[in-house]
């Protein structure tokens, strides 16, 4: 196969990559448009070569101090109300292709097996920071909801209006993908997405959506928004932001 790709690359590499991507079902939701062929090439290559790779993990001494917070906490009345109540009423709803759709409180999530990792959050703008992220693997949350084998994507939404994204099942079930409620030994600060955030450490920072409220399991990503897989990709960012 390698020889075939190499020989054809000079003539029409993107077309060949596209054919291989199609054969393996590795077409990202933002495959159309000017950058579409490049997006398909990147996504298909990563999924064929590095499906099981791990994001680099660091030691405690590498943790950035203080942790970088890109944004201030949301000012939406709904968020402020939940915050005033100590986030006791925060819910993570899990629906879509799940045998038992569920709604988790933070307490429910904290009763599932806890995992932590020290990884770097890398913004597309160039800055980054390293933190310990504490939470429950997204795969455990999905398993509790009984996701169906036809599942292809997990769509996730923020309490912040219009902020949503999605990952394929490779990243959804990856052991480092965490539904995160803690940071650096304590609670997750609201500036960094507290009380709940999805941490996707193998991709750029914008895939790690803050103020997580809903997970929807689907086999048809075109039904969400404009069908390009995320709010960010509707604005021209890559849906697949693997590093
Ligand atoms: N809900 C929400 N999540 C978000 C964002 C945002 O504006 N709103 N910004 C993203 C971007 S572009 C980056 S780089 C990281 C920044 O993480 P930090 O605020 O913890 O520094 O959060 C991501 N998640
Ligand atoms: Mo970012």
mmCIF file of C-alpha atoms and ligand atoms in Angstrom:
data_model
loop_
_atom_site.group_PDB
_atom_site.id
_atom_site.type_symbol
_atom_site.label_atom_id
_atom_site.label_comp_id
_atom_site.label_asym_id
_atom_site.label_seq_id
_atom_site.Cartn_x
_atom_site.Cartn_y
_atom_site.Cartn_z
ATOM 1 C CA UNK A 1 0.000 0.000 0.000
ATOM 2 C CA UNK A 2 2.835 2.392 0.932
ATOM 3 C CA UNK A 3 4.397 2.051 -2.507
ATOM 4 C CA UNK A 4 1.111 2.842 -4.194
ATOM 5 C CA UNK A 5 0.596 5.975 -2.153
ATOM 6 C CA UNK A 6 4.173 7.114 -2.717
ATOM 7 C CA UNK A 7 4.102 6.579 -6.471
ATOM 8 C CA UNK A 8 0.848 8.428 -6.919
ATOM 9 C CA UNK A 9 1.569 11.233 -4.445
ATOM 10 C CA UNK A 10 3.379 13.402 -6.984
ATOM 11 C CA UNK A 11 0.505 13.276 -9.431
ATOM 12 C CA UNK A 12 -2.513 13.654 -7.209
ATOM 13 C CA UNK A 13 -1.642 12.957 -3.583
ATOM 14 C CA UNK A 14 -4.796 14.508 -2.236
ATOM 15 C CA UNK A 15 -7.008 12.491 -4.543
ATOM 16 C CA UNK A 16 -5.276 9.279 -3.516
ATOM 17 C CA UNK A 17 -5.485 10.222 0.167
ATOM 18 C CA UNK A 18 -9.148 10.929 -0.336
ATOM 19 C CA UNK A 19 -9.701 7.491 -1.875
ATOM 20 C CA UNK A 20 -7.904 5.773 1.010
ATOM 21 C CA UNK A 21 -9.784 7.879 3.549
ATOM 22 C CA UNK A 22 -13.060 6.817 1.951
ATOM 23 C CA UNK A 23 -12.078 3.158 1.944
ATOM 24 C CA UNK A 24 -11.421 3.287 5.714
ATOM 25 C CA UNK A 25 -14.369 5.555 6.502
ATOM 26 C CA UNK A 26 -12.037 8.352 7.614
ATOM 27 C CA UNK A 27 -13.850 11.392 6.285
ATOM 28 C CA UNK A 28 -14.057 14.306 8.746
ATOM 29 C CA UNK A 29 -17.279 16.355 8.927
ATOM 30 C CA UNK A 30 -15.517 19.409 7.427
ATOM 31 C CA UNK A 31 -14.337 17.521 4.321
ATOM 32 C CA UNK A 32 -15.949 19.935 1.867
ATOM 33 C CA UNK A 33 -14.718 23.394 0.863
ATOM 34 C CA UNK A 34 -11.327 24.941 0.154
ATOM 35 C CA UNK A 35 -9.406 23.221 2.977
ATOM 36 C CA UNK A 36 -11.489 20.026 2.889
ATOM 37 C CA UNK A 37 -8.953 17.779 1.101
ATOM 38 C CA UNK A 38 -6.218 18.830 3.524
ATOM 39 C CA UNK A 39 -8.489 18.181 6.499
ATOM 40 C CA UNK A 40 -9.266 14.716 5.178
ATOM 41 C CA UNK A 41 -5.567 13.980 4.624
ATOM 42 C CA UNK A 42 -4.602 15.040 8.175
ATOM 43 C CA UNK A 43 -7.453 13.217 9.843
ATOM 44 C CA UNK A 44 -7.071 9.990 7.851
ATOM 45 C CA UNK A 45 -3.287 9.917 8.348
ATOM 46 C CA UNK A 46 -3.597 10.432 12.116
ATOM 47 C CA UNK A 47 -6.291 7.807 12.453
ATOM 48 C CA UNK A 48 -4.379 5.228 10.378
ATOM 49 C CA UNK A 49 -1.037 5.834 12.117
ATOM 50 C CA UNK A 50 -1.629 7.131 15.657
ATOM 51 C CA UNK A 51 -5.075 5.912 16.739
ATOM 52 C CA UNK A 52 -3.801 4.601 20.095
ATOM 53 C CA UNK A 53 -1.038 7.113 20.797
ATOM 54 C CA UNK A 54 -1.008 8.990 24.095
ATOM 55 C CA UNK A 55 -0.733 12.719 24.695
ATOM 56 C CA UNK A 56 2.503 13.486 26.521
ATOM 57 C CA UNK A 57 2.135 13.448 30.309
ATOM 58 C CA UNK A 58 4.307 15.604 32.563
ATOM 59 C CA UNK A 59 5.535 15.507 36.161
ATOM 60 C CA UNK A 60 4.144 17.681 38.967
ATOM 61 C CA UNK A 61 7.089 20.059 38.705
ATOM 62 C CA UNK A 62 6.092 20.951 35.133
ATOM 63 C CA UNK A 63 2.680 22.344 36.135
ATOM 64 C CA UNK A 64 2.340 26.002 35.100
ATOM 65 C CA UNK A 65 1.843 28.447 37.925
ATOM 66 C CA UNK A 66 -0.611 30.077 37.947
ATOM 67 C CA UNK A 67 -2.651 28.116 35.385
ATOM 68 C CA UNK A 68 -3.455 30.211 32.361
ATOM 69 C CA UNK A 69 -7.136 31.124 32.046
ATOM 70 C CA UNK A 70 -8.028 32.262 28.570
ATOM 71 C CA UNK A 71 -11.482 33.526 29.397
ATOM 72 C CA UNK A 72 -13.310 35.044 32.338
ATOM 73 C CA UNK A 73 -16.150 33.045 33.879
ATOM 74 C CA UNK A 74 -19.452 33.280 31.982
ATOM 75 C CA UNK A 75 -21.737 36.145 32.945
ATOM 76 C CA UNK A 76 -24.935 34.430 31.739
ATOM 77 C CA UNK A 77 -27.665 34.619 34.403
ATOM 78 C CA UNK A 78 -28.124 30.832 34.153
ATOM 79 C CA UNK A 79 -24.458 30.276 35.005
ATOM 80 C CA UNK A 80 -24.488 32.799 37.864
ATOM 81 C CA UNK A 81 -27.577 31.134 39.355
ATOM 82 C CA UNK A 82 -25.928 27.718 39.257
ATOM 83 C CA UNK A 83 -22.731 29.151 40.706
ATOM 84 C CA UNK A 84 -24.643 30.819 43.575
ATOM 85 C CA UNK A 85 -25.994 27.373 44.436
ATOM 86 C CA UNK A 86 -22.506 25.873 44.569
ATOM 87 C CA UNK A 87 -23.257 24.081 41.263
ATOM 88 C CA UNK A 88 -25.475 21.597 43.161
ATOM 89 C CA UNK A 89 -27.952 21.790 40.268
ATOM 90 C CA UNK A 90 -25.363 21.432 37.482
ATOM 91 C CA UNK A 91 -26.294 18.551 35.217
ATOM 92 C CA UNK A 92 -24.543 16.637 32.476
ATOM 93 C CA UNK A 93 -27.186 15.199 30.211
ATOM 94 C CA UNK A 94 -26.265 12.183 28.057
ATOM 95 C CA UNK A 95 -28.626 11.361 25.211
ATOM 96 C CA UNK A 96 -28.796 10.239 21.589
ATOM 97 C CA UNK A 97 -27.744 6.677 20.717
ATOM 98 C CA UNK A 98 -27.693 5.447 24.301
ATOM 99 C CA UNK A 99 -29.686 2.589 25.787
ATOM 100 C CA UNK A 100 -30.169 4.504 29.057
ATOM 101 C CA UNK A 101 -30.073 8.279 28.571
ATOM 102 C CA UNK A 102 -28.933 9.758 31.898
ATOM 103 C CA UNK A 103 -28.464 13.056 33.653
ATOM 104 C CA UNK A 104 -25.467 13.210 35.999
ATOM 105 C CA UNK A 105 -24.987 15.632 38.880
ATOM 106 C CA UNK A 106 -21.395 16.537 39.766
ATOM 107 C CA UNK A 107 -21.756 14.170 42.731
ATOM 108 C CA UNK A 108 -22.808 11.338 40.403
ATOM 109 C CA UNK A 109 -19.730 11.944 38.246
ATOM 110 C CA UNK A 110 -17.463 12.071 41.296
ATOM 111 C CA UNK A 111 -18.750 8.647 42.372
ATOM 112 C CA UNK A 112 -17.398 7.102 39.145
ATOM 113 C CA UNK A 113 -13.724 6.012 39.045
ATOM 114 C CA UNK A 114 -11.472 9.062 39.222
ATOM 115 C CA UNK A 115 -8.564 9.551 36.846
ATOM 116 C CA UNK A 116 -6.035 12.334 36.519
ATOM 117 C CA UNK A 117 -3.368 13.346 34.073
ATOM 118 C CA UNK A 118 -0.845 16.155 33.765
ATOM 119 C CA UNK A 119 -1.026 17.372 30.176
ATOM 120 C CA UNK A 120 -0.541 20.519 28.173
ATOM 121 C CA UNK A 121 -3.404 22.600 26.838
ATOM 122 C CA UNK A 122 -2.245 24.147 23.592
ATOM 123 C CA UNK A 123 -4.217 27.052 22.125
ATOM 124 C CA UNK A 124 -4.260 27.442 18.342
ATOM 125 C CA UNK A 125 -2.948 30.983 18.911
ATOM 126 C CA UNK A 126 0.366 29.667 20.204
ATOM 127 C CA UNK A 127 0.232 29.883 24.007
ATOM 128 C CA UNK A 128 -0.072 26.856 26.252
ATOM 129 C CA UNK A 129 -0.054 25.720 29.857
ATOM 130 C CA UNK A 130 0.417 22.458 31.740
ATOM 131 C CA UNK A 131 -2.045 21.378 34.426
ATOM 132 C CA UNK A 132 -3.235 18.333 36.273
ATOM 133 C CA UNK A 133 -6.749 17.497 35.101
ATOM 134 C CA UNK A 134 -8.977 15.375 37.345
ATOM 135 C CA UNK A 135 -12.206 13.674 36.361
ATOM 136 C CA UNK A 136 -13.816 10.590 34.941
ATOM 137 C CA UNK A 137 -12.950 9.087 31.555
ATOM 138 C CA UNK A 138 -15.558 9.996 28.964
ATOM 139 C CA UNK A 139 -15.604 6.287 28.034
ATOM 140 C CA UNK A 140 -16.917 5.419 31.535
ATOM 141 C CA UNK A 141 -19.638 8.072 31.274
ATOM 142 C CA UNK A 142 -20.653 6.728 27.867
ATOM 143 C CA UNK A 143 -20.594 3.152 29.102
ATOM 144 C CA UNK A 144 -22.882 4.057 32.010
ATOM 145 C CA UNK A 145 -25.346 5.472 29.467
ATOM 146 C CA UNK A 146 -25.087 2.296 27.384
ATOM 147 C CA UNK A 147 -23.970 3.767 24.075
ATOM 148 C CA UNK A 148 -24.987 1.732 21.068
ATOM 149 C CA UNK A 149 -22.411 0.083 18.788
ATOM 150 C CA UNK A 150 -23.533 2.217 15.818
ATOM 151 C CA UNK A 151 -22.201 5.337 17.575
ATOM 152 C CA UNK A 152 -19.771 7.314 15.388
ATOM 153 C CA UNK A 153 -19.445 10.706 17.125
ATOM 154 C CA UNK A 154 -20.034 12.326 20.489
ATOM 155 C CA UNK A 155 -21.361 15.869 20.247
ATOM 156 C CA UNK A 156 -20.758 18.014 23.322
ATOM 157 C CA UNK A 157 -22.308 21.281 24.364
ATOM 158 C CA UNK A 158 -21.415 24.110 26.692
ATOM 159 C CA UNK A 159 -23.736 26.156 28.864
ATOM 160 C CA UNK A 160 -22.353 29.031 26.770
ATOM 161 C CA UNK A 161 -24.744 29.685 23.917
ATOM 162 C CA UNK A 162 -23.480 28.422 20.579
ATOM 163 C CA UNK A 163 -20.389 26.633 21.924
ATOM 164 C CA UNK A 164 -20.371 22.986 20.858
ATOM 165 C CA UNK A 165 -17.998 20.486 19.306
ATOM 166 C CA UNK A 166 -17.672 16.784 18.587
ATOM 167 C CA UNK A 167 -15.109 13.989 18.514
ATOM 168 C CA UNK A 168 -15.077 10.625 16.771
ATOM 169 C CA UNK A 169 -15.256 7.423 18.841
ATOM 170 C CA UNK A 170 -11.461 7.035 18.747
ATOM 171 C CA UNK A 171 -11.067 10.193 20.817
ATOM 172 C CA UNK A 172 -14.331 9.706 22.743
ATOM 173 C CA UNK A 173 -13.148 6.316 24.032
ATOM 174 C CA UNK A 174 -9.468 7.274 24.374
ATOM 175 C CA UNK A 175 -8.264 6.757 27.969
ATOM 176 C CA UNK A 176 -6.978 10.349 28.272
ATOM 177 C CA UNK A 177 -10.261 11.996 27.249
ATOM 178 C CA UNK A 178 -11.710 13.138 30.587
ATOM 179 C CA UNK A 179 -14.913 14.715 31.804
ATOM 180 C CA UNK A 180 -13.014 17.032 34.119
ATOM 181 C CA UNK A 181 -14.153 18.511 37.443
ATOM 182 C CA UNK A 182 -10.802 19.141 39.129
ATOM 183 C CA UNK A 183 -7.477 20.789 38.441
ATOM 184 C CA UNK A 184 -4.088 20.756 40.205
ATOM 185 C CA UNK A 185 -5.432 18.890 43.235
ATOM 186 C CA UNK A 186 -8.499 21.104 43.744
ATOM 187 C CA UNK A 187 -11.759 22.104 42.108
ATOM 188 C CA UNK A 188 -11.701 23.145 38.460
ATOM 189 C CA UNK A 189 -11.641 26.992 38.547
ATOM 190 C CA UNK A 190 -14.525 28.658 36.690
ATOM 191 C CA UNK A 191 -12.001 30.514 34.520
ATOM 192 C CA UNK A 192 -10.782 27.134 33.271
ATOM 193 C CA UNK A 193 -14.261 25.742 32.660
ATOM 194 C CA UNK A 194 -15.452 24.801 36.147
ATOM 195 C CA UNK A 195 -17.463 23.096 37.297
ATOM 196 C CA UNK A 196 -17.222 20.746 34.297
ATOM 197 C CA UNK A 197 -15.176 20.573 31.141
ATOM 198 C CA UNK A 198 -14.339 18.017 28.487
ATOM 199 C CA UNK A 199 -10.584 17.580 28.235
ATOM 200 C CA UNK A 200 -9.360 16.206 24.885
ATOM 201 C CA UNK A 201 -5.580 16.310 25.337
ATOM 202 C CA UNK A 202 -4.639 14.899 21.922
ATOM 203 C CA UNK A 203 -6.201 17.898 20.181
ATOM 204 C CA UNK A 204 -5.789 21.698 20.325
ATOM 205 C CA UNK A 205 -7.306 23.666 23.220
ATOM 206 C CA UNK A 206 -10.503 24.659 21.484
ATOM 207 C CA UNK A 207 -11.710 21.048 21.474
ATOM 208 C CA UNK A 208 -11.612 21.122 25.309
ATOM 209 C CA UNK A 209 -15.003 22.789 25.728
ATOM 210 C CA UNK A 210 -15.673 24.500 29.066
ATOM 211 C CA UNK A 211 -18.961 24.533 31.050
ATOM 212 C CA UNK A 212 -19.997 21.115 29.735
ATOM 213 C CA UNK A 213 -23.743 20.390 29.971
ATOM 214 C CA UNK A 214 -24.648 17.820 27.340
ATOM 215 C CA UNK A 215 -23.279 14.837 25.439
ATOM 216 C CA UNK A 216 -25.181 13.481 22.453
ATOM 217 C CA UNK A 217 -24.118 10.203 20.849
ATOM 218 C CA UNK A 218 -24.832 9.998 17.134
ATOM 219 C CA UNK A 219 -24.101 8.117 13.945
ATOM 220 C CA UNK A 220 -24.946 11.164 11.805
ATOM 221 C CA UNK A 221 -22.946 14.298 12.487
ATOM 222 C CA UNK A 222 -24.583 16.148 9.588
ATOM 223 C CA UNK A 223 -27.700 16.625 11.745
ATOM 224 C CA UNK A 224 -25.896 19.054 14.060
ATOM 225 C CA UNK A 225 -25.533 22.735 13.257
ATOM 226 C CA UNK A 226 -24.409 23.207 9.656
ATOM 227 C CA UNK A 227 -23.135 19.641 9.518
ATOM 228 C CA UNK A 228 -19.428 20.447 9.837
ATOM 229 C CA UNK A 229 -19.040 18.858 13.267
ATOM 230 C CA UNK A 230 -18.537 21.912 15.472
ATOM 231 C CA UNK A 231 -19.222 25.599 15.939
ATOM 232 C CA UNK A 232 -15.490 26.196 15.417
ATOM 233 C CA UNK A 233 -15.394 24.445 12.041
ATOM 234 C CA UNK A 234 -18.366 26.541 10.904
ATOM 235 C CA UNK A 235 -16.006 29.489 11.466
ATOM 236 C CA UNK A 236 -13.153 27.940 9.498
ATOM 237 C CA UNK A 237 -11.195 26.114 12.210
ATOM 238 C CA UNK A 238 -10.312 22.472 11.597
ATOM 239 C CA UNK A 239 -12.809 20.008 13.094
ATOM 240 C CA UNK A 240 -9.940 17.592 13.677
ATOM 241 C CA UNK A 241 -7.271 19.496 15.611
ATOM 242 C CA UNK A 242 -4.946 16.586 16.433
ATOM 243 C CA UNK A 243 -1.369 17.287 17.441
HETATM 244 N N1 LIG B 1 -17.118 27.123 26.591
HETATM 245 C C1 LIG B 1 -15.917 27.488 26.081
HETATM 246 N N2 LIG B 1 -14.938 26.574 25.989
HETATM 247 C C2 LIG B 1 -13.733 26.915 25.480
HETATM 248 C C3 LIG B 1 -13.490 28.217 24.986
HETATM 249 C C4 LIG B 1 -14.534 29.173 25.110
HETATM 250 O O1 LIG B 1 -14.408 30.351 24.728
HETATM 251 N N3 LIG B 1 -15.736 28.773 25.665
HETATM 252 N N4 LIG B 1 -12.258 28.537 24.425
HETATM 253 C C5 LIG B 1 -11.459 27.403 23.927
HETATM 254 C C6 LIG B 1 -10.100 27.748 23.563
HETATM 255 S S1 LIG B 1 -9.877 28.523 22.072
HETATM 256 C C7 LIG B 1 -9.015 27.406 24.333
HETATM 257 S S2 LIG B 1 -7.431 27.629 23.812
HETATM 258 C C8 LIG B 1 -9.204 26.837 25.685
HETATM 259 C C9 LIG B 1 -8.553 27.696 26.746
HETATM 260 O O2 LIG B 1 -8.592 27.062 28.002
HETATM 261 P P1 LIG B 1 -8.434 27.897 29.338
HETATM 262 O O3 LIG B 1 -9.531 28.921 29.397
HETATM 263 O O4 LIG B 1 -8.497 26.896 30.443
HETATM 264 O O5 LIG B 1 -7.106 28.596 29.294
HETATM 265 O O6 LIG B 1 -10.572 26.653 26.020
HETATM 266 C C10 LIG B 1 -11.412 26.273 24.944
HETATM 267 N N5 LIG B 1 -12.729 25.967 25.435
HETATM 268 MO MO1 LIG B 2 -7.644 28.666 21.797
#
